[in-house]
mmCIF file of C-alpha atoms in Angstrom:
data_model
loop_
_atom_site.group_PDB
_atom_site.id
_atom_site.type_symbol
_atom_site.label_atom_id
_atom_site.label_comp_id
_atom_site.label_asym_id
_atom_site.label_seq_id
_atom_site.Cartn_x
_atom_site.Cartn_y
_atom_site.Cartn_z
ATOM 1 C CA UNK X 8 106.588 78.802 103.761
ATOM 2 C CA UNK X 9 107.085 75.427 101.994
ATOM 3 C CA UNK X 10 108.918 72.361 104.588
ATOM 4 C CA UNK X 11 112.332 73.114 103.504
ATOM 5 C CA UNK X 12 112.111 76.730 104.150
ATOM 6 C CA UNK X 13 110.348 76.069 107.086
ATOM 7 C CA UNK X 14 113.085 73.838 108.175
ATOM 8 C CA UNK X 15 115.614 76.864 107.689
ATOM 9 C CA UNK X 16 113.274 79.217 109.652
ATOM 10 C CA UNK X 17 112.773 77.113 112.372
ATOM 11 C CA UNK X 18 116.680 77.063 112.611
ATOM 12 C CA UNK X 19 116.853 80.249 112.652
ATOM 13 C CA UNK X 20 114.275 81.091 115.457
ATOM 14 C CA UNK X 21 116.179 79.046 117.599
ATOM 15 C CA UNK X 22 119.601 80.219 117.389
ATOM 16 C CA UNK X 23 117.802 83.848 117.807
ATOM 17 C CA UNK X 24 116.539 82.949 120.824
ATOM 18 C CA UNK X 25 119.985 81.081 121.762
ATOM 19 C CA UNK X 26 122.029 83.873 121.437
ATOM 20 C CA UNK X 27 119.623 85.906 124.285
ATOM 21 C CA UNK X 28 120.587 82.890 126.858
ATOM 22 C CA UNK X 29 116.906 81.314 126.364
ATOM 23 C CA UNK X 30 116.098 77.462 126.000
ATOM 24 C CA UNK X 31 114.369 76.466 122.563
ATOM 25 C CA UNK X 32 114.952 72.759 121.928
ATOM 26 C CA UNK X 33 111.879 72.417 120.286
ATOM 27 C CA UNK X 34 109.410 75.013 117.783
ATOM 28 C CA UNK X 35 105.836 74.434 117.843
ATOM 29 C CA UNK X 36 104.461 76.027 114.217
ATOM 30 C CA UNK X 37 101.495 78.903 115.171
ATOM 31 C CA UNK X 38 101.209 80.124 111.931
ATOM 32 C CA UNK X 39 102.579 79.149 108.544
ATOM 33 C CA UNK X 40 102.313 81.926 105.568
ATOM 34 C CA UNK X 41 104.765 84.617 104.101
ATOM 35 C CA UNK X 42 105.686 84.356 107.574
ATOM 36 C CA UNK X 43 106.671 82.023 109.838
ATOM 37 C CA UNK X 44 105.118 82.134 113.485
ATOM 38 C CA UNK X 45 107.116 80.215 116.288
ATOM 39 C CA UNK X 46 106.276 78.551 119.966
ATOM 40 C CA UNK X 47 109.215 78.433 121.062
ATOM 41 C CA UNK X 48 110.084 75.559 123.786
ATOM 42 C CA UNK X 49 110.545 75.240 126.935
ATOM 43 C CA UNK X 50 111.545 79.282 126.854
ATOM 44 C CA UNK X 51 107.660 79.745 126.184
ATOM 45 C CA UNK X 52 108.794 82.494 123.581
ATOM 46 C CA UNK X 53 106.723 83.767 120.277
ATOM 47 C CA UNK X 54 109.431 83.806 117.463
ATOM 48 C CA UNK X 55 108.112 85.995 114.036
ATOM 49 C CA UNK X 56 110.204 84.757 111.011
ATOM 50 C CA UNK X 57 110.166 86.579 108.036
ATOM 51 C CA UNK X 58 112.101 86.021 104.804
ATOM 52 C CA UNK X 59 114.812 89.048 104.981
ATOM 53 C CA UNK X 60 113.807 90.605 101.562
ATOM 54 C CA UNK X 61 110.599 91.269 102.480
ATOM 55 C CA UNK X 62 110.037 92.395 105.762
ATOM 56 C CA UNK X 63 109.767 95.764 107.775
ATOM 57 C CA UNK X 64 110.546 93.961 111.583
ATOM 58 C CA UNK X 65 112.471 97.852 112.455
ATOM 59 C CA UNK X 66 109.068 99.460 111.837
ATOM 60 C CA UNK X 67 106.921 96.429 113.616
ATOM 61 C CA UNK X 68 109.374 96.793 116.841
ATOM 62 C CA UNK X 69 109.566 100.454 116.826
ATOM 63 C CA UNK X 70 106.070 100.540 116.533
ATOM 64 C CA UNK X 71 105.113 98.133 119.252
ATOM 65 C CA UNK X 72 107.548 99.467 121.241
ATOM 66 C CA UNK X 73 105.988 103.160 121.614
ATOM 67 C CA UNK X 74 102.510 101.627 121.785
ATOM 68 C CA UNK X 75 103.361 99.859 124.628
ATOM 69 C CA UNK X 76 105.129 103.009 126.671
ATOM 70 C CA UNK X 77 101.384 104.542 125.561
ATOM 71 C CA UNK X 78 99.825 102.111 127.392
ATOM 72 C CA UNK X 79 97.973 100.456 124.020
ATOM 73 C CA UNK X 80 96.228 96.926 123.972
ATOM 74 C CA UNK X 81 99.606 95.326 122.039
ATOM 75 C CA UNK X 82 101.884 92.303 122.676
ATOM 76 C CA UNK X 83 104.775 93.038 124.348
ATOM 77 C CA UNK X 84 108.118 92.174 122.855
ATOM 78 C CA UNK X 85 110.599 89.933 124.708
ATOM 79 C CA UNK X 86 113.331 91.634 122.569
ATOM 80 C CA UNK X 87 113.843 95.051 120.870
ATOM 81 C CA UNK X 88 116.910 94.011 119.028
ATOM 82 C CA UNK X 89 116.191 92.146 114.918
ATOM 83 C CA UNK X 90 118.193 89.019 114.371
ATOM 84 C CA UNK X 91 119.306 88.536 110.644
ATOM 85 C CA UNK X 92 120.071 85.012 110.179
ATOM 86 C CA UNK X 93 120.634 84.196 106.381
ATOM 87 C CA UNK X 94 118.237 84.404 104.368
ATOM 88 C CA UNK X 95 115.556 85.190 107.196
ATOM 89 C CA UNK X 96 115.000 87.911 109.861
ATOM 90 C CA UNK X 97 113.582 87.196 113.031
ATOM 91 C CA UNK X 98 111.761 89.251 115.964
ATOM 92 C CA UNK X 99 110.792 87.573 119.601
ATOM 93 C CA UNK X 100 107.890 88.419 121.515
ATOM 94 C CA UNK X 101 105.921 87.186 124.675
ATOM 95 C CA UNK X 102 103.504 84.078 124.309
ATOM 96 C CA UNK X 103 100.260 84.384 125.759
ATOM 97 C CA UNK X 104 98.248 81.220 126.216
ATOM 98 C CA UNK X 105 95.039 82.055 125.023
ATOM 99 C CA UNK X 106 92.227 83.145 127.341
ATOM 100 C CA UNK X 107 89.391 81.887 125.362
ATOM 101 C CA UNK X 108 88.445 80.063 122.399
ATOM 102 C CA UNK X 109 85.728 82.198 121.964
ATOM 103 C CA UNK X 110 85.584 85.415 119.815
ATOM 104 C CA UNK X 111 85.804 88.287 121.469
ATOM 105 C CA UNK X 112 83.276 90.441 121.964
ATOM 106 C CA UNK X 113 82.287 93.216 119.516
ATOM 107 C CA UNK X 114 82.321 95.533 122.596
ATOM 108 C CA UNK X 115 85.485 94.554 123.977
ATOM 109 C CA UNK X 116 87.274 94.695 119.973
ATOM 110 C CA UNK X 117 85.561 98.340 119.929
ATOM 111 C CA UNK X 118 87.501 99.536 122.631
ATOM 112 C CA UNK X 119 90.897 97.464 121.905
ATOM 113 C CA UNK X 120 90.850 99.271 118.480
ATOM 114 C CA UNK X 121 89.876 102.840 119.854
ATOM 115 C CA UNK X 122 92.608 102.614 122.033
ATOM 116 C CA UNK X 123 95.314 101.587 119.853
ATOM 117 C CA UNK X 124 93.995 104.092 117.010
ATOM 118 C CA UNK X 125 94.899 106.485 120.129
ATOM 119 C CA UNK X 126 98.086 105.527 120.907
ATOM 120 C CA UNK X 127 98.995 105.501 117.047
ATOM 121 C CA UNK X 128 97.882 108.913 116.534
ATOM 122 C CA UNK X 129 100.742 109.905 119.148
ATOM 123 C CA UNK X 130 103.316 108.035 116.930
ATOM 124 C CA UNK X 131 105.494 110.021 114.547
ATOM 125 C CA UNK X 132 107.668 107.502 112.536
ATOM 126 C CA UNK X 133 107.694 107.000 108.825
ATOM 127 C CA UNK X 134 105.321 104.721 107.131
ATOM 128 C CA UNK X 135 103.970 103.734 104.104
ATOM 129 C CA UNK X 136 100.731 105.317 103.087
ATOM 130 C CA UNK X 137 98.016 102.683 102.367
ATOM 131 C CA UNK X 138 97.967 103.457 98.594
ATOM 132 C CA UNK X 139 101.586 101.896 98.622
ATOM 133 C CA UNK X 140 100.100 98.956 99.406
ATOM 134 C CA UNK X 141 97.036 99.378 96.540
ATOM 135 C CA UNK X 142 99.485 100.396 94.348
ATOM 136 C CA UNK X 143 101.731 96.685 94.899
ATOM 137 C CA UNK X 144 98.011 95.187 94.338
ATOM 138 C CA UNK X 145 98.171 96.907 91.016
ATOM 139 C CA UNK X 146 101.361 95.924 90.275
ATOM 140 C CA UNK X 147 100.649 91.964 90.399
ATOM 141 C CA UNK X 148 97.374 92.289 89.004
ATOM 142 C CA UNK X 149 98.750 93.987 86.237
ATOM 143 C CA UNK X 150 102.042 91.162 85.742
ATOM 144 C CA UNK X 151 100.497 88.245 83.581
ATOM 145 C CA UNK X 152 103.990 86.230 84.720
ATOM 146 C CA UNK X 153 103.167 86.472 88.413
ATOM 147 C CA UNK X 154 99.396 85.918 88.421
ATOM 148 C CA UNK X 155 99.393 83.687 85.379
ATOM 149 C CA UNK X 156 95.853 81.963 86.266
ATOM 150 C CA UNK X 157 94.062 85.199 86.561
ATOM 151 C CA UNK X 158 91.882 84.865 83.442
ATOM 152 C CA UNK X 159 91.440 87.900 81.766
ATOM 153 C CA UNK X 160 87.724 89.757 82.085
ATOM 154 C CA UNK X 161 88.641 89.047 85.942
ATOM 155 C CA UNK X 162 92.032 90.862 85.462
ATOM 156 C CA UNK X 163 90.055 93.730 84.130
ATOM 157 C CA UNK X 164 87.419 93.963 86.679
ATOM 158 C CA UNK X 165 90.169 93.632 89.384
ATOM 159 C CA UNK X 166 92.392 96.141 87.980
ATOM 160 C CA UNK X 167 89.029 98.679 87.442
ATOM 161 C CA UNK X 168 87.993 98.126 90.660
ATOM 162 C CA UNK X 169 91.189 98.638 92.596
ATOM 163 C CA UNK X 170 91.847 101.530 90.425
ATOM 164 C CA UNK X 171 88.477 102.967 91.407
ATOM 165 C CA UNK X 172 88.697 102.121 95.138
ATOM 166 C CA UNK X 173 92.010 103.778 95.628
ATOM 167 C CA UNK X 174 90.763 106.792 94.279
ATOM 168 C CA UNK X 175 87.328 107.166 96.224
ATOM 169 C CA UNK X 176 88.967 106.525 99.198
ATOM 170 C CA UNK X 177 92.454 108.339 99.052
ATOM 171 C CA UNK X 178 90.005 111.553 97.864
ATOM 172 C CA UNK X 179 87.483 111.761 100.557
ATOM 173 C CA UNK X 180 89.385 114.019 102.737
ATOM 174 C CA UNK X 181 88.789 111.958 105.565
ATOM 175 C CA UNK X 182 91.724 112.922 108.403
ATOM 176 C CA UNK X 183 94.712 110.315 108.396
ATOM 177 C CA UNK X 184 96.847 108.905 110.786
ATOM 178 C CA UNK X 185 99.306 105.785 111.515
ATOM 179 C CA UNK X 186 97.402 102.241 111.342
ATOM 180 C CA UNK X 187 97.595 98.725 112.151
ATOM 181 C CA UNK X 188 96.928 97.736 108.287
ATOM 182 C CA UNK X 189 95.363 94.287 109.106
ATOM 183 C CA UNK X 190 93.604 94.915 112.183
ATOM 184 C CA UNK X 191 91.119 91.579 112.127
ATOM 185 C CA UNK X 192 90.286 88.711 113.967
ATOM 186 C CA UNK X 193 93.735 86.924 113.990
ATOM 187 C CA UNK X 194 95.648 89.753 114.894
ATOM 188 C CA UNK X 195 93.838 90.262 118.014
ATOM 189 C CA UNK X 196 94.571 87.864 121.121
ATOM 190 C CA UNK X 197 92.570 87.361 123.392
ATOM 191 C CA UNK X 198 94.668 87.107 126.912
ATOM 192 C CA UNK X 199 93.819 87.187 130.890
ATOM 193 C CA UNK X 200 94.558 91.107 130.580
ATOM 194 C CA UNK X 201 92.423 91.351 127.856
ATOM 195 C CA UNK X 202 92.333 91.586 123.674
ATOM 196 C CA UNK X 203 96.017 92.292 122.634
ATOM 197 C CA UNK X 204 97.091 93.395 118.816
ATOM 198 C CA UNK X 205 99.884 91.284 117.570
ATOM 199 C CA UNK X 206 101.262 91.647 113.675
ATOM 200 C CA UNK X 207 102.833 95.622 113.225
ATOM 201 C CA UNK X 208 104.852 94.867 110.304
ATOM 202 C CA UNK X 209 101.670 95.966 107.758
ATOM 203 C CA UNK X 210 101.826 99.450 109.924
ATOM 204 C CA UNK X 211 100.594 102.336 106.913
ATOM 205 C CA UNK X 212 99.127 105.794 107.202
ATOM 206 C CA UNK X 213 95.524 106.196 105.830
ATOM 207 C CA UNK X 214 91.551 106.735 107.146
ATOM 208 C CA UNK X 215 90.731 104.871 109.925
ATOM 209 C CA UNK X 216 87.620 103.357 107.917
ATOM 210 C CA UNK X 217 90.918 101.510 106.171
ATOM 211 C CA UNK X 218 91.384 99.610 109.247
ATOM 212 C CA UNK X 219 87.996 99.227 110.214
ATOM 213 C CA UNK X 220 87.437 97.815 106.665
ATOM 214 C CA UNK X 221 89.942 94.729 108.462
ATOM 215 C CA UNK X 222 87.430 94.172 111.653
ATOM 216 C CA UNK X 223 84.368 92.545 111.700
ATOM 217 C CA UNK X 224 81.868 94.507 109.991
ATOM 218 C CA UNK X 225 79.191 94.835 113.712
ATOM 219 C CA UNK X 226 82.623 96.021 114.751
ATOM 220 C CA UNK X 227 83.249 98.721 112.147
ATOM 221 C CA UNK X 228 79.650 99.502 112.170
ATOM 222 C CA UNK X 229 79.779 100.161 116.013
ATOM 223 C CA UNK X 230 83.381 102.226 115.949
ATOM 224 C CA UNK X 231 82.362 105.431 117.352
ATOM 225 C CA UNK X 232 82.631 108.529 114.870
ATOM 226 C CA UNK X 233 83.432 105.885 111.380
ATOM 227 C CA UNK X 234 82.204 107.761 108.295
ATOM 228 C CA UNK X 235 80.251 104.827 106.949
ATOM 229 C CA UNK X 236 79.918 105.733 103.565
ATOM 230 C CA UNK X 237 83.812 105.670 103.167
ATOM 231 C CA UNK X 238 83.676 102.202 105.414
ATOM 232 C CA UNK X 239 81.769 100.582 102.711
ATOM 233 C CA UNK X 240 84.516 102.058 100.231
ATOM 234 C CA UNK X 241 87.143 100.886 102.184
ATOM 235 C CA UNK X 242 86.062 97.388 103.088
ATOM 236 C CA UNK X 243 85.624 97.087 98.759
ATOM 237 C CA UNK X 244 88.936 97.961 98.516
ATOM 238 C CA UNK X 245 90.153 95.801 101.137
ATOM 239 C CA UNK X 246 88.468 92.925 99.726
ATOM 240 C CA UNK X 247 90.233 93.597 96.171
ATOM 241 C CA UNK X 248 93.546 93.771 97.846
ATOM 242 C CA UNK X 249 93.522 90.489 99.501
ATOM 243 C CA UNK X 250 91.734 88.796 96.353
ATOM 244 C CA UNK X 251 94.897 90.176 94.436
ATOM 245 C CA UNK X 252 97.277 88.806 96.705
ATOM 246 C CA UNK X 253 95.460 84.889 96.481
ATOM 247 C CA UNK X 254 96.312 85.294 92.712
ATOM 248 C CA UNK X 255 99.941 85.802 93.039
ATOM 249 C CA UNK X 256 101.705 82.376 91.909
ATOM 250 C CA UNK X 257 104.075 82.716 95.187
ATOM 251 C CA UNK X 258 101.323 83.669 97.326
ATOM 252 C CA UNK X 259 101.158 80.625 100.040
ATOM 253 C CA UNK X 260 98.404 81.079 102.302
ATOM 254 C CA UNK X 261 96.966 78.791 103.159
ATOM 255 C CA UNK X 262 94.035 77.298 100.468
ATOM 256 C CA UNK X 263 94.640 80.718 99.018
ATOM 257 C CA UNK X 264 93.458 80.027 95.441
ATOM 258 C CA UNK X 265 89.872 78.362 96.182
ATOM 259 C CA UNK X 266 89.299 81.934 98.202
ATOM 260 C CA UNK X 267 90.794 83.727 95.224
ATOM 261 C CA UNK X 268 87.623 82.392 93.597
ATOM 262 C CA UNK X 269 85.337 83.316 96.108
ATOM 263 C CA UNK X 270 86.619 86.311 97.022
ATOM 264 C CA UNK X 271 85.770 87.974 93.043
ATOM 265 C CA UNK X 272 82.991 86.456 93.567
ATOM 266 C CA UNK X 273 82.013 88.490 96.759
ATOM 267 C CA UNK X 274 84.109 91.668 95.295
ATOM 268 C CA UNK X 275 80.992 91.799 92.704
ATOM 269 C CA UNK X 276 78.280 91.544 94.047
ATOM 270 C CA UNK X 277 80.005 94.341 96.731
ATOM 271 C CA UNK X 278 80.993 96.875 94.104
ATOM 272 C CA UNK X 279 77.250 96.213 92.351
ATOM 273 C CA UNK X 280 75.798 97.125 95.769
ATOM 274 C CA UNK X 281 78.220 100.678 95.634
ATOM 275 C CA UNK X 282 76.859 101.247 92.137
ATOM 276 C CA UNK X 283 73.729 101.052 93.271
#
């Protein structure tokens, strides 16, 4: 978010948190992208801030909220309820002071994953399937307005390749079932009762490989019963999604359009590897 809508976020968070009876004076910034992640002080509360026309907090909470009565490896909320507050919505969770500084260990992300793929598969709420989100990758490739810097034999090869990706993967009849959707590295905590995923609102229905495509690749590689040919499928299309996304003119993660660069860069010599 840019310092002004920061500002308003911020704002926001706070009165959230107000209106449960909880202290927040001050906001320490976590995270600063599409959306806006909170340490809120001295309540010691996580605040999620999301701008209201583009978020899915109902489906993040419900989510969390069944994986946690399952026993899954997820954050716990400090609130169910979703505060609307102008222009943003906002969602509260517990803060965990990180356990380590260190990456956690292939084993250990393994099992965190196995066991929330488990809990999902007991979880019957609608979802988007992950060709929704392909097909939104699609859609900005293919608008010259919002990805006006794109030049055009890389708007081709993006477009072919997602195109492509999609298809291998949504027709290999692998079994699906609900997933995280962006199951890597900064969506797992580590914390003194171990990893913990954080981040539901990118919750879609698809192959496992599609999340796996998310983790680490020793981690896929090691994910007990991943088909690996339709890993290597999956982590192409992945990698075309998010290269999409650091093309969009609104897009504001952080250095977003140097890795745009790299990113086609890496998507190349990755789909000349499937080729061959």
């Amino acid at each position: 978010m840019q310092t002004y809508e920061t500002e308003r976020a911020t704002r926001a968070a706070k009165s959230s948190a107000t209106s449960l009876g909880l202290t927040a004076h001050d906001a320490d910034v976590l995270h600063n992208s599409n959306t806006l992640t909170l340490r809120l002080q001295p309540c010691d509360v996580l605040a999620r801030v999301a701008p209201a026309a583009h978020q899915r907090a109902q489906l993040e909470v419900d989510v969390a909220q069944r994986l946690a009565k399952a026993g899954s490896p997820v954050a716990a909320l400090e609130s169910p309820q979703i505060f609307v507050r102008g222009d943003y919505v906002v969602t509260l969770w517990t803060y965990y002071e990180p356990a380590s500084t260190q990456p956690i260990p292939d084993a250990e992300y393994v099992s965190a994953l196995e066991r929330l793929h488990a809990g999902m598969r007991g979880i019957d709420l609608p979802a988007p399937h992950f060709t929704d989100r392909v097909s939104a990758a699609q859609t900005l490739v293919a608008d010259h307005a919002r990805t006006p810097e794109l030049a055009a034999p890389d708007r081709v090869f993006l477009s072919s390749t997602l195109n492509h990706m999609r298809r291998a993967v949504a027709e290999s009849g692998r079994a699906e079932q609900l997933l995280h959707g962006e199951p890597h590295p900064g969506n797992l905590i580590s914390t003194r009762t171990g990893p913990l995923f954080i981040d539901f609102e990118t919750c879609c229905r698809g192959p496992i490989e599609f999340d796996l495509a998310h983790a680490p690749d020793d981690v896929g590689d090691r994910y007990p019963g991943a088909d690996h040919q339709l890993l290597r499928d999956c982590r192409a299309l992945m990698l075309a999604m998010i290269t999409a996304w650091r093309w969009d003119r609104d897009d504001q993660f952080p250095d977003g359009r140097r890795l745009g660069i790299k990113w086609l860069s890496q998507l190349r010599t990755a789909t000349a590897n499937l080729d061959g």
